[in-house]
């Protein structure tokens, strides 16, 4: 987007169900915690990352492109540091 462009965005409360983009290179099982991939998609939350959602379904997206995944928004919290 260019400077001063208007964009539409939405914020969600914890417990909201949404379709999110799962970044390529992730094999997710329902219940896994997810963090930002830094590009608008989510990824499996690693050590010492901020969790923003929890997977509602399984999705193997280890190759290809970003794919849709049903998630539940959670209260942001940091995973356990190493």
mmCIF file of C-alpha atoms in Angstrom:
data_model
loop_
_atom_site.group_PDB
_atom_site.id
_atom_site.type_symbol
_atom_site.label_atom_id
_atom_site.label_comp_id
_atom_site.label_asym_id
_atom_site.label_seq_id
_atom_site.Cartn_x
_atom_site.Cartn_y
_atom_site.Cartn_z
ATOM 1 C CA UNK A 1 0.000 0.000 0.000
ATOM 2 C CA UNK A 2 1.116 3.535 -0.663
ATOM 3 C CA UNK A 3 1.382 6.164 2.054
ATOM 4 C CA UNK A 4 -2.061 7.531 3.017
ATOM 5 C CA UNK A 5 -3.962 4.677 1.301
ATOM 6 C CA UNK A 6 -7.071 3.646 3.213
ATOM 7 C CA UNK A 7 -7.365 -0.026 4.038
ATOM 8 C CA UNK A 8 -10.002 -2.197 5.668
ATOM 9 C CA UNK A 9 -9.008 -4.229 8.724
ATOM 10 C CA UNK A 10 -10.713 -6.044 11.551
ATOM 11 C CA UNK A 11 -9.667 -6.950 15.058
ATOM 12 C CA UNK A 12 -10.972 -10.047 16.807
ATOM 13 C CA UNK A 13 -11.591 -10.869 20.439
ATOM 14 C CA UNK A 14 -10.236 -14.030 22.064
ATOM 15 C CA UNK A 15 -12.564 -16.919 21.263
ATOM 16 C CA UNK A 16 -13.376 -15.649 17.768
ATOM 17 C CA UNK A 17 -13.134 -18.228 15.004
ATOM 18 C CA UNK A 18 -11.516 -17.077 11.766
ATOM 19 C CA UNK A 19 -9.954 -18.453 8.608
ATOM 20 C CA UNK A 20 -6.295 -17.469 8.676
ATOM 21 C CA UNK A 21 -3.452 -18.045 6.256
ATOM 22 C CA UNK A 22 -0.968 -20.719 7.266
ATOM 23 C CA UNK A 23 2.528 -20.142 5.906
ATOM 24 C CA UNK A 24 4.113 -22.763 3.684
ATOM 25 C CA UNK A 25 6.424 -25.130 5.563
ATOM 26 C CA UNK A 26 4.080 -25.903 8.467
ATOM 27 C CA UNK A 27 2.403 -29.182 9.458
ATOM 28 C CA UNK A 28 -0.263 -28.220 12.015
ATOM 29 C CA UNK A 29 -2.408 -30.406 14.273
ATOM 30 C CA UNK A 30 -5.624 -29.169 15.882
ATOM 31 C CA UNK A 31 -4.696 -27.589 19.217
ATOM 32 C CA UNK A 32 -1.291 -26.297 18.088
ATOM 33 C CA UNK A 33 -0.469 -22.717 19.018
ATOM 34 C CA UNK A 34 0.278 -20.284 16.186
ATOM 35 C CA UNK A 35 2.352 -17.114 15.913
ATOM 36 C CA UNK A 36 2.810 -14.469 13.237
ATOM 37 C CA UNK A 37 5.037 -15.395 10.307
ATOM 38 C CA UNK A 38 5.690 -11.668 9.760
ATOM 39 C CA UNK A 39 4.018 -11.573 6.343
ATOM 40 C CA UNK A 40 0.313 -11.752 7.189
ATOM 41 C CA UNK A 41 0.304 -15.534 7.613
ATOM 42 C CA UNK A 42 0.620 -17.688 10.732
ATOM 43 C CA UNK A 43 3.167 -20.375 11.577
ATOM 44 C CA UNK A 44 3.675 -22.953 14.295
ATOM 45 C CA UNK A 45 4.688 -21.085 17.460
ATOM 46 C CA UNK A 46 8.248 -21.857 18.441
ATOM 47 C CA UNK A 47 10.152 -21.192 21.636
ATOM 48 C CA UNK A 48 9.796 -17.651 22.995
ATOM 49 C CA UNK A 49 7.244 -16.400 20.440
ATOM 50 C CA UNK A 50 3.965 -14.546 20.912
ATOM 51 C CA UNK A 51 0.995 -16.890 20.383
ATOM 52 C CA UNK A 52 -2.030 -15.248 18.742
ATOM 53 C CA UNK A 53 -4.204 -18.222 17.726
ATOM 54 C CA UNK A 54 -4.840 -21.935 18.174
ATOM 55 C CA UNK A 55 -5.537 -24.334 15.291
ATOM 56 C CA UNK A 56 -9.030 -25.822 15.125
ATOM 57 C CA UNK A 57 -8.154 -28.359 12.416
ATOM 58 C CA UNK A 58 -5.190 -30.310 11.061
ATOM 59 C CA UNK A 59 -3.376 -28.997 7.983
ATOM 60 C CA UNK A 60 -0.187 -30.243 6.367
ATOM 61 C CA UNK A 61 1.114 -27.274 4.389
ATOM 62 C CA UNK A 62 4.744 -28.300 4.079
ATOM 63 C CA UNK A 63 4.871 -27.387 0.383
ATOM 64 C CA UNK A 64 2.999 -25.203 -2.056
ATOM 65 C CA UNK A 65 1.683 -21.788 -1.053
ATOM 66 C CA UNK A 66 -0.038 -20.266 1.970
ATOM 67 C CA UNK A 67 -3.284 -22.131 2.759
ATOM 68 C CA UNK A 68 -6.434 -21.318 4.720
ATOM 69 C CA UNK A 69 -6.718 -22.764 8.230
ATOM 70 C CA UNK A 70 -9.557 -22.497 10.757
ATOM 71 C CA UNK A 71 -8.213 -21.016 14.006
ATOM 72 C CA UNK A 72 -9.470 -19.580 17.267
ATOM 73 C CA UNK A 73 -8.038 -16.259 18.376
ATOM 74 C CA UNK A 74 -6.430 -16.464 21.843
ATOM 75 C CA UNK A 75 -5.211 -13.846 24.290
ATOM 76 C CA UNK A 76 -1.681 -13.083 23.138
ATOM 77 C CA UNK A 77 0.934 -14.752 25.312
ATOM 78 C CA UNK A 78 4.585 -15.713 24.974
ATOM 79 C CA UNK A 79 5.632 -19.351 24.682
ATOM 80 C CA UNK A 80 8.162 -20.643 27.202
ATOM 81 C CA UNK A 81 11.662 -19.374 26.478
ATOM 82 C CA UNK A 82 14.418 -21.954 26.045
#
